Amino acid sequence: MKRNKIIAGNWKMNKLYEEGLQLAEDIVQGLSGEVITRSGHIPLVILAPPVYLLRDVALLTQWYKDIDVAAQNAAAWPAGAFTGEVSAAMIGSAGASYVIIGHSERRAWFGEDDAILKEKVIQVISAGLHVIFCVGEVLQERMDCRHFDVVRKQLQDGLFHLEKNQTGHVIVAYEPVWAIGTGHNATPDQAQEMHRFIRDCLTEKYNEEIASTIPILYGGSCKPDNAAGIFAMPDVDGGLIGGASLNAADFIAVVKSI
Ligand code: PGA
């Protein structure tokens, strides 16, 4: 079964308004000509700017079938008195189709546990959007050889409440926390080993056909000089790129390396 290749750029809390627009414009410019149609030869490119830029970036990319837009977070509730929160439906109404849920920075700094992430996944899917669900172990868990158990539990508790017919809206991102923003990427073999394990978990929970269609992205210090090796692995379907997505030339180089 052929899976979509996807490169997503997670800008995190970076770029002021003009800078963000410029970055999006430079990426679109750099990729246009290659991304006008979904040829299948070019990955789907997803830009995840800070939420205040979503609408502008969505408008800027709206004619490019190969470029879509994601939010980095969404509320665990549909609407109402939740000061400061942004709902999945609002994100959709701004023109985004994807939401990153469960990023390790959300888990670590904002206390998002599996119970809240489960609610967020429900909100994203209910709003008709796609979820990019992040999993990954911290260094100590890998050193203790608990990384497979940790990732399995994150999937079970945050994602596996979804029914089979909702899995078409799911992308999984494996992001070992020890590799995020540290310059220490997982080796292609380490990435492949965990991606294969995640696919096996998806097979166990759903079935082989569904597992074979869900894209699994790698994230963690992915850069132009290491991306090709990681993306060449059979169960790695693309990347979730942080630091290297803040520079158009680097991001485009990563896109083209797949
Ligand atoms: P990084 O971040 O590429 O800067 O390591 C990846 C991520 O956090 O999504």
Short mmCIF file of C-alpha atoms and ligand atoms in Angstrom, two decimals:
data_model
loop_
_atom_site.label_atom_id
_atom_site.label_comp_id
_atom_site.label_asym_id
_atom_site.label_seq_id
_atom_site.Cartn_x
_atom_site.Cartn_y
_atom_site.Cartn_z
CA MET A 1 0.00 0.00 0.00
CA LYS A 2 1.42 3.37 -1.01
CA ARG A 3 1.59 5.95 1.73
CA ASN A 4 1.77 9.70 1.34
CA LYS A 5 5.21 11.20 1.87
CA ILE A 6 4.91 14.22 4.14
CA ILE A 7 7.27 16.92 5.36
CA ALA A 8 5.83 19.17 8.06
CA GLY A 9 7.54 22.29 9.40
CA ASN A 10 6.85 23.05 13.06
CA TRP A 11 7.76 26.70 13.56
CA LYS A 12 7.01 26.52 17.31
CA MET A 13 6.91 29.98 18.97
CA ASN A 14 9.05 31.69 16.36
CA LYS A 15 8.59 34.44 13.76
CA LEU A 16 6.87 37.77 14.12
CA TYR A 17 4.16 38.62 11.66
CA GLU A 18 6.21 39.96 8.72
CA GLU A 19 8.95 37.37 9.24
CA GLY A 20 6.44 34.54 9.24
CA LEU A 21 4.78 35.75 6.06
CA GLN A 22 8.17 36.12 4.42
CA LEU A 23 9.18 32.59 5.41
CA ALA A 24 5.94 31.13 4.06
CA GLU A 25 6.33 33.12 0.84
CA ASP A 26 9.93 31.99 0.40
CA ILE A 27 8.95 28.36 0.91
CA VAL A 28 6.07 28.60 -1.57
CA GLN A 29 8.32 30.38 -4.07
CA GLY A 30 11.07 27.83 -3.64
CA LEU A 31 8.73 24.91 -4.13
CA SER A 32 6.36 26.29 -6.75
CA GLY A 33 6.68 24.64 -10.08
CA GLU A 34 7.19 21.38 -8.22
CA VAL A 35 4.11 21.46 -6.07
CA ILE A 36 1.29 22.73 -8.22
CA THR A 37 -0.25 19.31 -8.55
CA ARG A 38 -0.22 16.24 -6.35
CA SER A 39 1.95 14.18 -8.60
CA GLY A 40 2.88 11.70 -5.91
CA HIS A 41 6.54 12.41 -6.63
CA ILE A 42 6.67 15.41 -4.33
CA PRO A 43 5.82 15.08 -0.65
CA LEU A 44 2.89 16.83 0.89
CA VAL A 45 4.32 19.88 2.63
CA ILE A 46 2.60 21.05 5.82
CA LEU A 47 3.46 24.38 7.43
CA ALA A 48 2.68 24.74 11.13
CA PRO A 49 3.14 28.41 12.01
CA PRO A 50 2.10 29.96 15.32
CA VAL A 51 -1.69 30.12 15.47
CA TYR A 52 -1.93 33.86 14.83
CA LEU A 53 -0.40 33.31 11.37
CA LEU A 54 -2.62 30.39 10.37
CA ARG A 55 -5.13 32.36 8.32
CA ASP A 56 -2.51 34.29 6.37
CA VAL A 57 -0.41 31.23 5.63
CA ALA A 58 -3.54 29.30 4.62
CA LEU A 59 -4.48 32.05 2.16
CA LEU A 60 -0.96 32.22 0.82
CA THR A 61 -0.83 28.49 0.14
CA GLN A 62 -4.43 27.89 -0.87
CA TRP A 63 -3.74 27.34 -4.59
CA TYR A 64 -1.00 24.81 -3.96
CA LYS A 65 -2.41 21.32 -3.61
CA ASP A 66 0.89 20.06 -2.23
CA ILE A 67 1.09 22.60 0.59
CA ASP A 68 -1.23 22.56 3.57
CA VAL A 69 -1.34 24.20 6.96
CA ALA A 70 -1.36 22.88 10.53
CA ALA A 71 -1.88 24.30 13.98
CA GLN A 72 0.57 23.29 16.71
CA ASN A 73 -2.11 22.66 19.32
CA ALA A 74 -5.87 22.77 19.82
CA ALA A 75 -8.24 22.96 22.76
CA ALA A 76 -9.63 19.84 24.41
CA TRP A 77 -13.13 21.36 24.30
CA PRO A 78 -15.35 22.33 21.38
CA ALA A 79 -16.28 25.92 22.38
CA GLY A 80 -17.18 28.13 25.30
CA ALA A 81 -15.65 29.84 28.30
CA PHE A 82 -12.02 28.70 27.92
CA THR A 83 -10.08 31.96 27.91
CA GLY A 84 -7.00 31.84 25.73
CA GLU A 85 -7.84 28.56 24.01
CA VAL A 86 -8.36 27.96 20.29
CA SER A 87 -10.73 25.21 19.20
CA ALA A 88 -10.14 22.71 16.42
CA ALA A 89 -13.20 24.09 14.59
CA MET A 90 -11.68 27.59 14.71
CA ILE A 91 -8.46 26.22 13.29
CA GLY A 92 -10.41 24.57 10.50
CA SER A 93 -12.32 27.77 9.80
CA ALA A 94 -9.00 29.59 9.41
CA GLY A 95 -8.10 27.21 6.58
CA ALA A 96 -5.86 24.65 8.28
CA SER A 97 -6.41 20.93 7.80
CA TYR A 98 -4.00 19.47 10.37
CA VAL A 99 -3.27 19.85 14.07
CA ILE A 100 -0.15 18.66 15.89
CA ILE A 101 -1.21 17.00 19.14
CA GLY A 102 1.00 15.58 21.87
CA HIS A 103 4.26 17.31 21.00
CA SER A 104 6.77 16.60 23.77
CA GLU A 105 7.00 20.32 24.55
CA ARG A 106 3.26 20.38 25.22
CA ARG A 107 3.59 17.25 27.35
CA ALA A 108 6.58 18.59 29.29
CA TRP A 109 5.87 22.32 29.72
CA PHE A 110 2.08 22.42 29.72
CA GLY A 111 1.36 19.24 31.65
CA GLU A 112 -0.58 17.63 28.81
CA ASP A 113 -1.10 14.04 29.85
CA ASP A 114 -2.55 11.19 27.84
CA ALA A 115 -6.08 11.87 29.12
CA ILE A 116 -6.10 15.45 27.83
CA LEU A 117 -4.38 14.45 24.60
CA LYS A 118 -7.12 11.89 23.99
CA GLU A 119 -9.71 14.68 24.30
CA LYS A 120 -7.73 16.87 21.94
CA VAL A 121 -7.55 14.10 19.37
CA ILE A 122 -11.33 13.71 19.63
CA GLN A 123 -11.81 17.45 19.04
CA VAL A 124 -9.50 17.49 16.02
CA ILE A 125 -11.18 14.52 14.39
CA SER A 126 -14.68 15.80 15.21
CA ALA A 127 -13.83 19.07 13.47
CA GLY A 128 -12.98 17.09 10.34
CA LEU A 129 -9.26 17.83 10.60
CA HIS A 130 -6.26 15.51 10.54
CA VAL A 131 -4.17 14.86 13.63
CA ILE A 132 -0.38 14.65 13.66
CA PHE A 133 0.01 12.68 16.89
CA CYS A 134 3.48 12.86 18.45
CA VAL A 135 5.06 10.11 20.50
CA GLY A 136 8.60 9.61 21.78
CA GLU A 137 10.71 8.66 24.75
CA VAL A 138 13.12 10.74 26.84
CA LEU A 139 16.78 9.76 27.03
CA GLN A 140 16.54 7.97 30.37
CA GLU A 141 13.69 5.81 29.07
CA ARG A 142 15.83 4.76 26.11
CA MET A 143 18.81 4.08 28.36
CA ASP A 144 16.56 1.92 30.53
CA CYS A 145 15.34 0.09 27.38
CA ARG A 146 11.80 1.23 28.07
CA HIS A 147 11.36 3.23 24.84
CA PHE A 148 9.08 0.71 23.16
CA ASP A 149 6.82 0.45 26.21
CA VAL A 150 6.63 4.24 26.53
CA VAL A 151 5.67 4.74 22.90
CA ARG A 152 3.14 1.89 22.97
CA LYS A 153 1.45 3.43 26.00
CA GLN A 154 1.34 6.89 24.42
CA LEU A 155 -0.39 5.38 21.39
CA GLN A 156 -2.78 3.30 23.48
CA ASP A 157 -3.81 6.10 25.80
CA GLY A 158 -3.88 9.04 23.42
CA LEU A 159 -4.82 7.65 20.03
CA PHE A 160 -6.21 4.15 20.09
CA HIS A 161 -9.66 5.24 21.20
CA LEU A 162 -10.22 6.10 17.53
CA GLU A 163 -12.34 3.73 15.47
CA LYS A 164 -11.05 2.12 12.30
CA ASN A 165 -13.07 4.49 10.14
CA GLN A 166 -11.33 7.51 11.71
CA THR A 167 -7.79 6.36 11.04
CA GLY A 168 -7.70 8.01 7.62
CA HIS A 169 -7.31 11.26 9.55
CA VAL A 170 -4.23 10.15 11.46
CA ILE A 171 -0.52 10.79 11.00
CA VAL A 172 1.89 9.60 13.69
CA ALA A 173 5.15 11.44 14.38
CA TYR A 174 7.93 9.64 16.24
CA GLU A 175 9.98 12.29 17.99
CA PRO A 176 12.55 10.95 20.44
CA VAL A 177 12.72 13.74 23.02
CA TRP A 178 16.51 13.41 23.30
CA ALA A 179 16.78 14.34 19.62
CA ILE A 180 14.55 17.43 19.61
CA GLY A 181 16.53 20.63 19.19
CA THR A 182 19.68 18.91 20.47
CA GLY A 183 21.52 18.27 17.23
CA HIS A 184 21.56 14.54 18.10
CA ASN A 185 19.27 12.87 15.59
CA ALA A 186 18.30 9.23 15.77
CA THR A 187 20.27 7.10 13.34
CA PRO A 188 18.33 5.80 10.34
CA ASP A 189 18.35 2.33 11.96
CA GLN A 190 17.03 3.63 15.29
CA ALA A 191 14.28 5.52 13.46
CA GLN A 192 13.36 2.51 11.33
CA GLU A 193 13.28 0.20 14.35
CA MET A 194 10.81 2.44 16.21
CA HIS A 195 8.73 3.22 13.11
CA ARG A 196 8.39 -0.51 12.44
CA PHE A 197 7.35 -1.01 16.06
CA ILE A 198 4.72 1.76 15.77
CA ARG A 199 3.40 0.15 12.59
CA ASP A 200 3.19 -3.18 14.40
CA CYS A 201 1.20 -1.50 17.20
CA LEU A 202 -1.15 -0.04 14.57
CA THR A 203 -1.53 -3.50 12.99
CA GLU A 204 -2.29 -5.06 16.37
CA LYS A 205 -4.89 -2.42 17.20
CA TYR A 206 -6.51 -2.01 13.76
CA ASN A 207 -5.27 -4.25 10.97
CA GLU A 208 -2.44 -4.55 8.52
CA GLU A 209 -4.16 -2.64 5.76
CA ILE A 210 -4.87 0.35 7.99
CA ALA A 211 -1.39 0.23 9.51
CA SER A 212 0.14 0.23 6.06
CA THR A 213 -1.67 3.45 5.10
CA ILE A 214 -0.94 5.60 8.17
CA PRO A 215 2.08 7.87 7.55
CA ILE A 216 4.70 7.80 10.31
CA LEU A 217 6.99 10.85 10.37
CA TYR A 218 10.34 11.17 12.09
CA GLY A 219 11.17 14.33 14.06
CA GLY A 220 14.26 15.36 15.98
CA SER A 221 17.22 17.37 14.62
CA CYS A 222 16.29 16.49 11.04
CA LYS A 223 18.39 18.67 8.71
CA PRO A 224 19.44 18.83 5.05
CA ASP A 225 22.58 16.81 5.77
CA ASN A 226 20.92 13.89 7.60
CA ALA A 227 17.34 13.83 6.26
CA ALA A 228 17.90 11.70 3.16
CA GLY A 229 19.36 8.79 5.14
CA ILE A 230 16.46 8.76 7.60
CA PHE A 231 13.78 9.20 4.90
CA ALA A 232 15.23 6.30 2.93
CA MET A 233 14.10 3.85 5.60
CA PRO A 234 11.04 1.79 4.58
CA ASP A 235 8.78 2.76 7.49
CA VAL A 236 9.78 6.43 7.61
CA ASP A 237 7.24 8.37 5.56
CA GLY A 238 8.65 11.85 6.05
CA GLY A 239 9.55 14.27 8.78
CA LEU A 240 8.35 16.76 11.33
CA ILE A 241 10.99 19.46 11.16
CA GLY A 242 11.58 22.06 13.87
CA GLY A 243 14.74 24.20 13.70
CA ALA A 244 15.44 23.55 10.02
CA SER A 245 11.91 24.66 9.08
CA LEU A 246 12.67 28.24 10.16
CA ASN A 247 14.97 28.81 7.22
CA ALA A 248 13.41 28.49 3.75
CA ALA A 249 16.54 27.14 2.04
CA ASP A 250 17.09 24.46 4.70
CA PHE A 251 13.44 23.45 4.75
CA ILE A 252 13.27 23.20 0.97
CA ALA A 253 16.45 21.12 0.98
CA VAL A 254 14.82 18.74 3.49
CA VAL A 255 11.66 18.55 1.35
CA LYS A 256 13.70 17.75 -1.73
CA SER A 257 15.76 15.13 0.06
CA ILE A 258 12.83 12.74 0.40
P1 PGA B 1 13.92 19.91 15.79
O1 PGA B 1 12.41 19.84 16.33
O2 PGA B 1 13.88 19.57 14.33
O3 PGA B 1 14.34 21.33 16.03
O4 PGA B 1 14.71 18.92 16.58
C1 PGA B 1 11.52 18.86 15.89
C2 PGA B 1 10.19 19.03 16.58
O5 PGA B 1 10.17 19.37 17.76
O6 PGA B 1 9.13 18.85 15.96
#
